[in-house]
Amino acid sequence: AQSVTQLGSHVSVSEGALVLLRCNYSSSVPPYLFWYVQYPNQGLQLLLKYTSAATLVKGINGFEAEFKKSETSFHLTKPSAHMSDAAEYFCAVSDPSGGKLIFGQGTELSVKP
Amino acid sequence: DGGITQSPKYLFRKEGQNVTLSCEQNLNHDAMYWYRQDPGQGLRLIYYSQIVNDFQKGDIAEGYSVSREKKESFPLTVTSAQKNPTAFYLCATLDAGQGYGYTFGSGTRLTVV
């Protein structure tokens, strides 16, 4: 069965520092992978997705993620954190049976001035 | 603009009452989903529907019911059998033509007192 593990429920960085949010997945078939961002009391917004094209995927707001099959990882990075990046981030993998996404537990990112 | 409308944004109900959460979409997406979000538990799938007049249980369907009479609408009823209904509820649609990514509504926060 597909599963997603996000390492670290809370990550804190200083403004201008590198952001690294970790995601590992298990999948029996080549997966589709996603990162979503959620601001308080709002829905989830798609940051980026991997759908078997380029392994380095660029998304909105300066975020990018690299698909590494050998490590079953899809970590999210941003070179320089901004205060507006403070939010909760979810990694997700597609269920091969069709349609459903399996979500990780989420990582809350705090950005210190 | 195309999108998903969840209403109301905030909902308060007394214990023992049934309550229906609305989800309407004009994206022309076939599949719709209901998730429940609790702090530290990520997103858990309640019900989903891939076509009109058909729906399937997710991981936590007990105490909930749905209908899918129209492509645009997928209401969720939280019944009195749901033991702990206070949560943030998210509706999503699936765009199969875009790598199976979800589009989310803005959510409904249900508080049962």
Tab-separated table of C-alpha atoms in Angstrom:
chain	number	residue	atom	x	y	z
A	1	ALA	CA	0.000	0.000	0.000
A	2	GLN	CA	1.098	3.526	-0.676
A	3	SER	CA	2.256	5.635	2.239
A	4	VAL	CA	3.954	8.960	2.855
A	5	THR	CA	6.220	9.924	5.730
A	6	GLN	CA	7.093	13.508	6.475
A	7	LEU	CA	10.059	13.791	8.809
A	8	GLY	CA	9.488	16.472	11.411
A	9	SER	CA	6.081	17.782	12.367
A	10	HIS	CA	7.589	21.210	13.052
A	11	VAL	CA	10.489	22.930	11.288
A	12	SER	CA	11.758	26.371	12.245
A	13	VAL	CA	14.127	28.465	10.123
A	14	SER	CA	15.348	32.037	10.137
A	15	GLU	CA	14.268	34.429	7.434
A	16	GLY	CA	16.688	34.101	4.519
A	17	ALA	CA	17.784	30.588	5.483
A	18	LEU	CA	17.373	27.425	3.452
A	19	VAL	CA	14.062	25.612	3.800
A	20	LEU	CA	14.186	21.802	3.633
A	21	LEU	CA	11.051	19.757	4.274
A	22	ARG	CA	11.498	16.009	4.000
A	23	CYS	CA	9.150	13.515	2.405
A	24	ASN	CA	9.633	9.793	1.837
A	25	TYR	CA	7.106	7.611	0.103
A	26	SER	CA	6.422	3.983	-0.536
A	27	SER	CA	4.815	2.947	-3.759
A	28	SER	CA	4.590	-0.271	-5.720
A	29	VAL	CA	4.517	1.583	-9.024
A	30	PRO	CA	6.078	4.801	-10.310
A	31	PRO	CA	4.216	7.416	-8.373
A	32	TYR	CA	2.795	10.842	-8.925
A	33	LEU	CA	3.993	13.041	-6.057
A	34	PHE	CA	2.706	16.349	-4.797
A	35	TRP	CA	3.464	19.100	-2.312
A	36	TYR	CA	0.653	21.259	-0.995
A	37	VAL	CA	0.699	24.309	1.290
A	38	GLN	CA	-2.029	25.260	3.758
A	39	TYR	CA	-2.415	28.599	5.495
A	40	PRO	CA	-4.530	28.769	8.680
A	41	ASN	CA	-8.223	28.046	8.164
A	42	GLN	CA	-7.816	27.673	4.419
A	43	GLY	CA	-7.800	24.840	1.938
A	44	LEU	CA	-4.688	23.285	0.461
A	45	GLN	CA	-2.940	24.890	-2.494
A	46	LEU	CA	-0.772	22.924	-4.919
A	47	LEU	CA	2.886	23.954	-4.761
A	48	LEU	CA	4.287	21.487	-7.263
A	49	LYS	CA	3.943	17.981	-8.615
A	50	TYR	CA	6.061	15.207	-10.096
A	51	THR	CA	4.446	13.192	-12.874
A	52	SER	CA	7.423	11.220	-14.281
A	53	ALA	CA	8.904	14.006	-16.370
A	54	ALA	CA	11.917	15.962	-15.048
A	55	THR	CA	13.108	14.782	-11.644
A	56	LEU	CA	13.691	18.354	-10.461
A	57	VAL	CA	10.357	20.071	-10.260
A	58	LYS	CA	9.904	23.800	-9.811
A	59	GLY	CA	6.789	25.168	-8.206
A	60	ILE	CA	5.242	28.387	-7.076
A	61	ASN	CA	6.711	30.853	-4.578
A	62	GLY	CA	10.305	29.738	-5.314
A	63	PHE	CA	9.894	26.169	-4.056
A	64	GLU	CA	11.301	23.142	-5.793
A	65	ALA	CA	11.517	19.409	-5.122
A	66	GLU	CA	13.676	16.603	-6.421
A	67	PHE	CA	12.376	13.104	-7.075
A	68	LYS	CA	14.972	10.523	-6.063
A	69	LYS	CA	13.795	7.046	-6.878
A	70	SER	CA	16.751	5.305	-5.204
A	71	GLU	CA	15.966	7.078	-1.927
A	72	THR	CA	12.153	7.059	-2.403
A	73	SER	CA	12.264	10.721	-1.493
A	74	PHE	CA	10.667	13.931	-2.694
A	75	HIS	CA	12.060	16.642	-0.424
A	76	LEU	CA	10.867	20.237	-0.752
A	77	THR	CA	13.384	23.078	-0.732
A	78	LYS	CA	13.557	26.839	-1.019
A	79	PRO	CA	16.902	28.671	-0.989
A	80	SER	CA	15.794	31.625	1.113
A	81	ALA	CA	12.839	31.584	3.514
A	82	HIS	CA	10.423	34.463	3.690
A	83	MET	CA	8.073	35.289	6.524
A	84	SER	CA	5.144	34.575	4.210
A	85	ASP	CA	6.307	30.939	3.847
A	86	ALA	CA	5.103	30.157	7.368
A	87	ALA	CA	2.367	27.561	6.857
A	88	GLU	CA	1.725	23.834	6.966
A	89	TYR	CA	3.066	21.714	4.144
A	90	PHE	CA	1.749	18.351	3.013
A	91	CYS	CA	3.392	15.758	0.810
A	92	ALA	CA	1.116	13.365	-1.071
A	93	VAL	CA	1.410	10.335	-3.346
A	94	SER	CA	-1.146	9.067	-5.821
A	95	ASP	CA	-2.879	5.786	-5.144
A	96	PRO	CA	-2.299	3.516	-8.176
A	97	SER	CA	-5.837	2.149	-7.922
A	98	GLY	CA	-6.935	5.485	-9.237
A	99	GLY	CA	-7.901	8.899	-8.078
A	100	LYS	CA	-7.051	9.085	-4.419
A	101	LEU	CA	-4.092	10.881	-2.918
A	102	ILE	CA	-2.395	9.592	0.220
A	103	PHE	CA	-1.178	12.451	2.426
A	104	GLY	CA	1.613	12.694	4.933
A	105	GLN	CA	0.968	14.045	8.411
A	106	GLY	CA	2.114	17.522	7.504
A	107	THR	CA	5.040	19.712	8.536
A	108	GLU	CA	4.457	23.100	10.108
A	109	LEU	CA	7.053	25.606	8.976
A	110	SER	CA	7.846	28.583	11.191
A	111	VAL	CA	10.007	31.460	9.942
A	112	LYS	CA	11.817	33.602	12.505
A	113	PRO	CA	12.696	37.206	11.746
B	1	ASP	CA	-13.530	31.782	-12.207
B	2	GLY	CA	-13.759	28.039	-11.794
B	3	GLY	CA	-13.470	26.685	-8.342
B	4	ILE	CA	-14.901	24.857	-5.374
B	5	THR	CA	-17.271	26.498	-2.935
B	6	GLN	CA	-17.665	25.126	0.559
B	7	SER	CA	-20.295	26.602	2.777
B	8	PRO	CA	-20.589	27.708	5.429
B	9	LYS	CA	-17.053	28.625	6.513
B	10	TYR	CA	-17.896	28.139	10.194
B	11	LEU	CA	-20.670	25.939	11.560
B	12	PHE	CA	-21.831	25.360	15.093
B	13	ARG	CA	-24.213	22.586	16.108
B	14	LYS	CA	-25.463	21.021	19.282
B	15	GLU	CA	-24.471	17.487	20.086
B	16	GLY	CA	-26.900	14.947	18.672
B	17	GLN	CA	-27.941	17.017	15.665
B	18	ASN	CA	-27.228	16.053	12.081
B	19	VAL	CA	-25.546	18.710	9.970
B	20	THR	CA	-24.899	18.946	6.232
B	21	LEU	CA	-21.827	20.565	4.727
B	22	SER	CA	-22.066	21.874	1.195
B	23	CYS	CA	-19.511	21.423	-1.580
B	24	GLU	CA	-20.173	22.803	-5.045
B	25	GLN	CA	-17.759	22.869	-7.998
B	26	ASN	CA	-17.823	24.420	-11.460
B	27	LEU	CA	-14.582	22.841	-12.665
B	28	ASN	CA	-16.370	20.036	-14.511
B	29	HIS	CA	-14.283	17.483	-12.617
B	30	ASP	CA	-15.754	14.003	-12.342
B	31	ALA	CA	-14.316	12.971	-8.975
B	32	MET	CA	-14.986	14.624	-5.629
B	33	TYR	CA	-13.634	13.912	-2.163
B	34	TRP	CA	-14.285	14.741	1.482
B	35	TYR	CA	-11.428	14.875	3.965
B	36	ARG	CA	-11.355	15.531	7.655
B	37	GLN	CA	-8.429	17.385	9.200
B	38	ASP	CA	-7.501	17.262	12.874
B	39	PRO	CA	-4.358	18.803	14.400
B	40	GLY	CA	-1.377	16.486	14.006
B	41	GLN	CA	-3.314	13.879	12.046
B	42	GLY	CA	-3.031	15.133	8.516
B	43	LEU	CA	-5.933	14.566	6.139
B	44	ARG	CA	-8.151	11.530	6.458
B	45	LEU	CA	-10.466	10.447	3.658
B	46	ILE	CA	-14.155	10.204	4.562
B	47	TYR	CA	-15.951	9.520	1.269
B	48	TYR	CA	-15.284	9.963	-2.408
B	49	SER	CA	-17.253	9.839	-5.633
B	50	GLN	CA	-15.834	9.239	-9.069
B	51	ILE	CA	-19.096	9.565	-11.010
B	52	VAL	CA	-22.624	10.789	-10.423
B	53	ASN	CA	-24.845	8.469	-8.361
B	54	ASP	CA	-21.890	6.479	-7.090
B	55	PHE	CA	-19.620	6.916	-4.076
B	56	GLN	CA	-17.239	4.879	-1.928
B	57	LYS	CA	-16.269	4.887	1.713
B	58	GLY	CA	-12.901	6.202	2.680
B	59	ASP	CA	-10.890	5.400	5.775
B	60	ILE	CA	-13.190	7.035	8.335
B	61	ALA	CA	-16.717	6.846	6.878
B	62	GLU	CA	-18.513	5.812	10.090
B	63	GLY	CA	-20.934	8.489	11.233
B	64	TYR	CA	-20.981	10.262	7.871
B	65	SER	CA	-23.145	10.048	4.759
B	66	VAL	CA	-22.967	11.579	1.284
B	67	SER	CA	-24.914	11.853	-1.953
B	68	ARG	CA	-23.912	12.614	-5.524
B	69	GLU	CA	-27.033	13.453	-7.476
B	70	LYS	CA	-25.330	16.071	-9.635
B	71	LYS	CA	-21.815	16.328	-11.010
B	72	GLU	CA	-21.403	19.743	-9.418
B	73	SER	CA	-22.457	18.855	-5.876
B	74	PHE	CA	-21.225	16.457	-3.186
B	75	PRO	CA	-22.793	17.279	0.198
B	76	LEU	CA	-21.544	15.631	3.378
B	77	THR	CA	-23.852	14.918	6.304
B	78	VAL	CA	-22.308	14.534	9.730
B	79	THR	CA	-24.729	12.396	11.701
B	80	SER	CA	-25.266	12.062	15.424
B	81	ALA	CA	-23.456	8.706	15.204
B	82	GLN	CA	-20.148	10.465	14.605
B	83	LYS	CA	-18.481	10.388	18.020
B	84	ASN	CA	-16.171	13.340	17.644
B	85	PRO	CA	-17.407	15.556	14.810
B	86	THR	CA	-15.584	18.766	15.695
B	87	ALA	CA	-12.971	19.201	12.940
B	88	PHE	CA	-12.017	21.057	9.777
B	89	TYR	CA	-13.628	19.511	6.696
B	90	LEU	CA	-12.153	19.841	3.234
B	91	CYS	CA	-13.745	19.082	-0.108
B	92	ALA	CA	-11.594	18.408	-3.167
B	93	THR	CA	-11.972	17.542	-6.817
B	94	LEU	CA	-9.653	15.562	-9.030
B	95	ASP	CA	-8.372	16.702	-12.370
B	96	ALA	CA	-7.276	13.478	-14.009
B	97	GLY	CA	-5.905	15.411	-16.919
B	98	GLN	CA	-3.348	17.193	-14.744
B	99	GLY	CA	-1.444	14.321	-13.196
B	100	TYR	CA	-4.181	13.482	-10.710
B	101	GLY	CA	-3.736	16.574	-8.610
B	102	TYR	CA	-6.487	17.749	-6.312
B	103	THR	CA	-8.123	21.143	-6.199
B	104	PHE	CA	-9.354	21.987	-2.707
B	105	GLY	CA	-12.145	24.138	-1.381
B	106	SER	CA	-11.495	26.563	1.452
B	107	GLY	CA	-12.949	24.267	4.093
B	108	THR	CA	-15.675	24.269	6.724
B	109	ARG	CA	-14.839	24.345	10.416
B	110	LEU	CA	-17.481	22.428	12.331
B	111	THR	CA	-17.777	22.834	16.065
B	112	VAL	CA	-20.184	20.659	18.011
B	113	VAL	CA	-21.049	21.810	21.504
